[in-house]
Coordinates of C-alpha atoms in Angstrom, one line a residue:
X1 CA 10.1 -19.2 -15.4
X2 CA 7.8 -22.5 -15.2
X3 CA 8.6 -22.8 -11.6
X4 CA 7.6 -19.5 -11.0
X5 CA 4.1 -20.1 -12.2
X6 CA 3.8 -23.2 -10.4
X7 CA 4.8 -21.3 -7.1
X8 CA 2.3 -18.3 -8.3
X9 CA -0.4 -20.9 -8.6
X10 CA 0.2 -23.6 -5.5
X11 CA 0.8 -20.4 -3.2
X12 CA -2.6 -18.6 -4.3
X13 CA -4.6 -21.9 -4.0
X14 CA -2.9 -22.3 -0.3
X15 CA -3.6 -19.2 0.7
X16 CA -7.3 -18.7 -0.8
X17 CA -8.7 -21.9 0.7
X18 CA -6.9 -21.3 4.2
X19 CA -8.8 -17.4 4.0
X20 CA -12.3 -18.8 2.7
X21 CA -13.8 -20.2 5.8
X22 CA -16.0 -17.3 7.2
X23 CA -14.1 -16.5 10.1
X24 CA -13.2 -12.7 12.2
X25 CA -11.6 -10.9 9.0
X26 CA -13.9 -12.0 6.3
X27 CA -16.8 -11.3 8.3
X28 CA -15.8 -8.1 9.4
X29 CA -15.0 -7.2 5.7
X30 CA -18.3 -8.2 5.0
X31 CA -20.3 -6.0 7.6
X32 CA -17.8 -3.5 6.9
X33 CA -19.1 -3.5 3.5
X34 CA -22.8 -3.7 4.5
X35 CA -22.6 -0.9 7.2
X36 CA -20.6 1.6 5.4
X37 CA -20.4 1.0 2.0
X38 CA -18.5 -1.5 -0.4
X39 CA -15.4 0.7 -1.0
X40 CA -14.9 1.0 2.6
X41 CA -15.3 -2.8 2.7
X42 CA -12.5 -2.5 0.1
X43 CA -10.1 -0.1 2.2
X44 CA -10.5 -2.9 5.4
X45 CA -9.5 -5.5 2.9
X46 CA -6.9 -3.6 1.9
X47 CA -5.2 -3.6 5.1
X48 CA -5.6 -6.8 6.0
X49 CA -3.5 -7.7 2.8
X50 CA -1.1 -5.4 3.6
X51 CA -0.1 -7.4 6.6
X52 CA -0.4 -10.6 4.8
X53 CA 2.0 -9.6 2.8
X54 CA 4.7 -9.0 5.9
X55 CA 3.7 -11.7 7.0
X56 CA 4.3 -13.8 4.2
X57 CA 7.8 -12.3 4.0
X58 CA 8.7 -12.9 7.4
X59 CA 8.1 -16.6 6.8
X60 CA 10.4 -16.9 3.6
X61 CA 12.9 -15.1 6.0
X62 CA 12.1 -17.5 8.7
X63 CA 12.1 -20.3 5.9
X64 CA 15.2 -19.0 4.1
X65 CA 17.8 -18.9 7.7
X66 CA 16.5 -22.2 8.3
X67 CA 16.9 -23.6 5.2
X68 CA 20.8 -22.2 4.6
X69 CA 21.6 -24.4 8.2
X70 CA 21.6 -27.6 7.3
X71 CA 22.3 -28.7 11.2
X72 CA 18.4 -27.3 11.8
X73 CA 16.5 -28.7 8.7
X74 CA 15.5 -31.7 10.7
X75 CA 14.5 -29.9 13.1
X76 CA 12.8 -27.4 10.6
X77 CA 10.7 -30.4 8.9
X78 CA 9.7 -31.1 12.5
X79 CA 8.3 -28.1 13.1
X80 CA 6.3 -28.3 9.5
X81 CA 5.1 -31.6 10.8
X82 CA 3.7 -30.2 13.7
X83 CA 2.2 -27.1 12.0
X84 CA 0.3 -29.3 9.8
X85 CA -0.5 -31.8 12.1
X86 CA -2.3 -29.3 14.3
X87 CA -4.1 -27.6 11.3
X88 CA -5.6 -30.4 9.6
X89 CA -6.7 -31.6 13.3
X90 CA -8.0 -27.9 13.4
X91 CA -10.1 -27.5 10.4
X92 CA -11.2 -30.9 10.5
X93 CA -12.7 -30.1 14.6
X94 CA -13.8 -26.9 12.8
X95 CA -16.1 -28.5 10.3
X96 CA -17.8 -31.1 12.5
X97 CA -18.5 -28.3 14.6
X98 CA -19.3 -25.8 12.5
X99 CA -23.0 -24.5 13.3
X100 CA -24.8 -21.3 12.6
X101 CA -23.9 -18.7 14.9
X102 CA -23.5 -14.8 14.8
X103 CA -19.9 -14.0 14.2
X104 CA -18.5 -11.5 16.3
X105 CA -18.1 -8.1 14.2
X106 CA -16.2 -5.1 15.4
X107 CA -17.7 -2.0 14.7
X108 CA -15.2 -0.2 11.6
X109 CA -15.4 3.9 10.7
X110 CA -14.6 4.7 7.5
X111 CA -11.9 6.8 8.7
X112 CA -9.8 3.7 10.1
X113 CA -10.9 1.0 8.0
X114 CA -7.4 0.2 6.5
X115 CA -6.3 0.7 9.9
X116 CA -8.4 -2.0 11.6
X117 CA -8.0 -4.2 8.6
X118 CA -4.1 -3.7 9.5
X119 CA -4.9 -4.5 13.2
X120 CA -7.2 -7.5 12.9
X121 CA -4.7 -9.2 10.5
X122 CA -2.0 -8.3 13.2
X123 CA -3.5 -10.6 15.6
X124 CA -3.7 -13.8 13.5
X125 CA -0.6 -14.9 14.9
X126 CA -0.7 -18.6 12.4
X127 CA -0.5 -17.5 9.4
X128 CA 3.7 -16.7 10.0
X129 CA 3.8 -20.5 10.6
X130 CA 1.1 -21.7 8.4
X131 CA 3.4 -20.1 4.9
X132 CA 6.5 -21.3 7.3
X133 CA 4.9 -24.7 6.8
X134 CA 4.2 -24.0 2.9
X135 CA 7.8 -22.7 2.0
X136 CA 9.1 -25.9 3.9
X137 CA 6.9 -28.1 0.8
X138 CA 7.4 -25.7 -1.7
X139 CA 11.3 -25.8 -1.4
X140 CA 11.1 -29.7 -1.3
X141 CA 9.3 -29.6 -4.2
X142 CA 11.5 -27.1 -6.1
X143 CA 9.1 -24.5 -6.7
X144 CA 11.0 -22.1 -4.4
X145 CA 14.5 -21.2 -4.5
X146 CA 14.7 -18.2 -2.3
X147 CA 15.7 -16.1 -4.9
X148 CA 14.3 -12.4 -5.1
X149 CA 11.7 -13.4 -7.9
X150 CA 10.4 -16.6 -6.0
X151 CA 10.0 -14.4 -3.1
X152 CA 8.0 -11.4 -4.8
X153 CA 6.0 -14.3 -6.6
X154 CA 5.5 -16.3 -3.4
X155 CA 4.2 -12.9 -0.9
X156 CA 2.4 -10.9 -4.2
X157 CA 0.1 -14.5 -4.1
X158 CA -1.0 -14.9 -0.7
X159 CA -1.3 -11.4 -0.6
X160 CA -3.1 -11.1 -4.1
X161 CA -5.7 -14.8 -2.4
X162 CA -6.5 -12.7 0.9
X163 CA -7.3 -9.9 -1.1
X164 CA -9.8 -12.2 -3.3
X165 CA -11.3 -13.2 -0.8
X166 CA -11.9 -10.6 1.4
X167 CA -13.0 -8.8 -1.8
X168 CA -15.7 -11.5 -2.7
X169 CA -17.1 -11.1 1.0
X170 CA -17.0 -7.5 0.5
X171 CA -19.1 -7.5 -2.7
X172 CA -21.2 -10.9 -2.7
X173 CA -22.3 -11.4 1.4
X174 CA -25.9 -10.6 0.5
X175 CA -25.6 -13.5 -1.9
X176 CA -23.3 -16.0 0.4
X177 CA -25.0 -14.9 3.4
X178 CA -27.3 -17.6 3.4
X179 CA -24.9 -20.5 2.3
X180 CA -22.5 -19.4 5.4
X181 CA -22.7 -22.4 7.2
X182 CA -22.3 -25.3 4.2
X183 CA -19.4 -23.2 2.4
X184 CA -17.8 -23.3 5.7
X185 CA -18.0 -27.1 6.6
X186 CA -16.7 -27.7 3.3
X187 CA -13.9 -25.3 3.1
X188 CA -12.8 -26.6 6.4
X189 CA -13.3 -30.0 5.2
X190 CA -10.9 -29.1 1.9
X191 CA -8.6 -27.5 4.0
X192 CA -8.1 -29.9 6.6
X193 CA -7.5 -32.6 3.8
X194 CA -5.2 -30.7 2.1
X195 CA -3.1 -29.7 5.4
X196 CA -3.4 -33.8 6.0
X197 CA -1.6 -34.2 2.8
X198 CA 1.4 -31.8 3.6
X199 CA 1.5 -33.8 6.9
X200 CA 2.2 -37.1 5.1
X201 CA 4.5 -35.4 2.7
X202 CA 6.4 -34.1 5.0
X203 CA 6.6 -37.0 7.4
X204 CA 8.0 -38.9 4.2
X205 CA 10.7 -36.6 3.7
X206 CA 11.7 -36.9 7.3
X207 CA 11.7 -40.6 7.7
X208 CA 14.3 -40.3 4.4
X209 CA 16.6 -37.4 5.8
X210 CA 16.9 -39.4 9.5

């Protein structure tokens, strides 16, 4: 049972500080929200969590085959070493560059809200790798076991951190609309460092499995 709090809470952290950087689904929450109404906002976040949660699945699937072949969990931690490498090179680019700039918002009816939300999230084609990448640490770490209740626990928390997210952009972008541009330097900043950190664990574990 301890484990499974300690996944609940590593996974949420994960997954909220990877969504918090303003970025194509939390903006589009936001206007969402603005233009139509904070429920609607809701309904788009809705969707996006949805696919999240697939997503998230997918990857323990991913995670789990790899993980029950030994002969590949070399080249599995490779992989994770890579994912990590790039991301922490990414957010890091991302927050020296980051400037203030319009974010590009696609214009939502309330009728297909939860079906944009869907859509949108449908196109982030990283996040599969990105919880590939965490289920690679967490299962090094013991936290995961691939068992049914580490998987509900792992996919209901980066589900439930989208949702947060998306849900505090829905109801506070009047308030954070201003502080945009420094949350996002430091989020990327925090992200990056924590992604860097991964890298090093992982490149540990590697060096004592070769």
């Amino acid at each position: 049972m301890g484990h499974l709090l300690i996944l609940f809470f590593a996974t949420f952290f994960a997954a909220f500080i990877a969504t918090v950087p303003p970025g194509l689904l939390n903006m589009n929450a936001a206007k969402t929200s603005v233009e139509k109404g904070k429920l609607n906002g809701i309904i788009f976040s809705l969707g996006v969590s949805i696919v999240v949660f697939i997503q998230a699945y997918i990857a323990v699937l991913i995670s789990k085959f790899l993980h029950n072949n030994p002969e590949v969990i070399e080249v599995l931690l490779q992989i994770a070493l890579v994912v990590f490498a790039f991301f922490a090179v990414f957010f890091f680019i991302a927050a020296r560059k980051n400037k203030k700039k319009k974010k590009k918002v696609l214009k939502i009816s309330k009728k297909n809200s939860f079906f944009k939300g869907m859509l949108l999230a449908s196109l982030n084609l990283l996040t599969i790798p990105y919880y590939s990448g965490l289920n690679v640490m967490w299962n090094a770490s013991g936290w995961i076991k691939f068992q049914l209740w580490d998987i509900v626990v792992f996919v209901f928390a980066a589900g439930l951190a989208t949702f947060s997210v998306l849900y505090l952009y829905t109801i506070y972008f009047n308030k954070l609309e201003n502080k945009t541009n420094k949350f996002s330097k430091n989020s990327n900043y925090i992200l990056s460092g924590l992604m860097l950190v991964l890298f090093i664990i992982t490149l540990i574990r590697l060096l004592m499995t070769a």
